[in-house]
Coordinates of C-alpha atoms in Angstrom, one line a residue:
X16 CA 116.7 122.3 123.9
X17 CA 115.1 125.6 123.0
X18 CA 112.4 125.9 120.3
X19 CA 114.6 128.2 118.3
X20 CA 117.5 125.7 118.3
X21 CA 115.3 122.9 117.2
X22 CA 113.9 124.9 114.3
X23 CA 117.4 126.0 113.3
X24 CA 118.6 122.3 113.2
X25 CA 115.6 121.3 111.1
X26 CA 116.2 124.2 108.7
X27 CA 119.9 123.3 108.5
X28 CA 119.0 119.7 107.7
X29 CA 116.6 120.8 104.9
X30 CA 119.3 123.1 103.4
X31 CA 121.9 120.3 103.5
X32 CA 119.6 117.9 101.8
X33 CA 118.6 120.4 99.1
X34 CA 122.3 121.3 98.6
X35 CA 123.9 117.9 98.5
X36 CA 121.0 115.7 97.6
X37 CA 120.8 114.3 94.1
X38 CA 117.8 113.6 91.9
X39 CA 116.7 110.1 91.4
X40 CA 115.6 108.7 88.0
X41 CA 113.1 105.9 88.1
X42 CA 111.2 103.9 85.5
X43 CA 109.4 101.6 87.9
X44 CA 108.5 101.5 91.6
X45 CA 111.3 100.7 94.1
X46 CA 111.6 97.6 96.2
X47 CA 110.3 99.2 99.3
X48 CA 106.7 99.5 98.1
X49 CA 104.1 98.0 100.5
X50 CA 101.3 99.4 102.6
X51 CA 98.4 101.7 101.8
X52 CA 99.2 105.1 100.5
X53 CA 99.4 107.4 97.5
X54 CA 103.0 106.7 96.7
X55 CA 106.1 104.7 97.5
X56 CA 107.1 106.9 100.5
X57 CA 105.2 105.4 103.4
X58 CA 106.2 106.0 107.0
X59 CA 105.5 104.0 110.2
X60 CA 103.3 105.6 112.8
X61 CA 104.9 107.2 115.8
X62 CA 102.7 105.3 118.2
X63 CA 104.5 102.7 120.5
X64 CA 103.5 99.4 121.8
X65 CA 103.1 98.9 125.5
X66 CA 105.9 97.1 127.3
X67 CA 105.8 93.3 126.5
X68 CA 103.3 93.7 123.7
X69 CA 104.1 92.4 120.2
X70 CA 102.6 92.8 116.7
X71 CA 103.3 90.8 113.5
X72 CA 102.1 91.1 109.9
X73 CA 102.7 89.4 106.6
X74 CA 101.9 91.3 103.5
X75 CA 102.4 90.9 99.7
X76 CA 102.6 93.5 96.9
X77 CA 102.3 92.7 93.2
X78 CA 103.2 95.3 90.6
X79 CA 102.5 94.7 86.9
X80 CA 103.3 97.7 84.8
X81 CA 103.4 98.1 81.1
X82 CA 106.5 96.3 79.9
X83 CA 108.8 98.1 77.4
X84 CA 109.1 96.4 74.0
X85 CA 112.6 95.6 72.6
X86 CA 112.2 98.5 70.2
X87 CA 111.4 100.9 73.0
X88 CA 114.4 99.7 75.1
X89 CA 116.7 100.1 72.0
X90 CA 115.4 103.7 71.5
X91 CA 116.0 104.5 75.2
X92 CA 119.5 103.1 75.0
X93 CA 120.3 104.9 71.8
X94 CA 119.2 108.2 73.5
X95 CA 121.9 107.5 76.2
X96 CA 119.3 106.9 78.9
X97 CA 119.3 104.0 81.4
X98 CA 116.2 101.9 81.9
X99 CA 115.1 98.4 82.4
X100 CA 111.8 96.5 82.0
X101 CA 110.3 93.6 83.9
X102 CA 107.2 91.5 83.5
X103 CA 106.2 92.0 87.1
X104 CA 107.7 92.6 90.6
X105 CA 106.4 90.8 93.7
X106 CA 107.3 91.4 97.3
X107 CA 106.5 89.6 100.5
X108 CA 107.1 91.4 103.7
X109 CA 107.3 89.9 107.2
X110 CA 107.1 92.6 109.9
X111 CA 107.4 92.2 113.7
X112 CA 107.4 94.8 116.5
X113 CA 108.0 94.4 120.2
X114 CA 107.4 96.9 123.0
X115 CA 110.7 97.2 124.9
X116 CA 109.3 99.9 127.2
X117 CA 106.0 101.9 127.1
X118 CA 107.9 104.5 125.1
X119 CA 110.2 102.4 123.0
X120 CA 109.2 99.9 120.3
X121 CA 111.7 97.8 118.3
X122 CA 110.4 96.8 114.8
X123 CA 111.9 94.9 112.0
X124 CA 110.7 94.4 108.4
X125 CA 112.1 91.5 106.4
X126 CA 111.4 91.8 102.6
X127 CA 111.6 89.2 99.9
X128 CA 111.5 90.9 96.4
X129 CA 111.2 89.0 93.1
X130 CA 111.6 90.7 89.7
X131 CA 110.6 88.5 86.7
X132 CA 112.4 88.8 83.4
X133 CA 114.6 91.9 83.7
X134 CA 115.6 93.3 80.3
X135 CA 117.7 96.4 79.6
X136 CA 119.4 98.1 76.7
X137 CA 123.2 97.3 76.5
X138 CA 125.9 99.0 74.4
X139 CA 127.8 96.3 72.6
X140 CA 130.7 98.0 70.9
X141 CA 128.5 100.9 69.6
X142 CA 125.4 98.7 68.8
X143 CA 122.5 98.9 71.2
X144 CA 121.0 95.5 72.0
X145 CA 118.5 94.3 74.5
X146 CA 120.1 92.1 77.1
X147 CA 118.0 89.6 79.1
X148 CA 119.2 89.9 82.7
X149 CA 117.0 87.0 84.0
X150 CA 115.2 87.1 87.3
X151 CA 116.2 88.6 90.6

């Protein structure tokens, strides 16, 4: 594949993502967190394991952000915004990787995410109330 064709495909992909992609609203980190880095977008390295080699890891993340009060959640709901609040979020991640060939590695990451005391504003026939969603 020529260099020009590869650059054209990359540019087309960026244009499509910018054209048809949508913005994401977030009020807390997502469930994918994990790993060292400056944000929640963390990629795996491009290096491969040698054929027959394997690697395993077990990691845990704990996120404890400032919780919204009931009054704050009601104000957010009254403004027509969507939000939720939790006491904390914890995630345990088991990762395994296997070298199928010297140039091909198969990897899998199994997460277990726990969110404690989820609360969100709920419109109950025109009256905004804080609804306790429990744990997930």
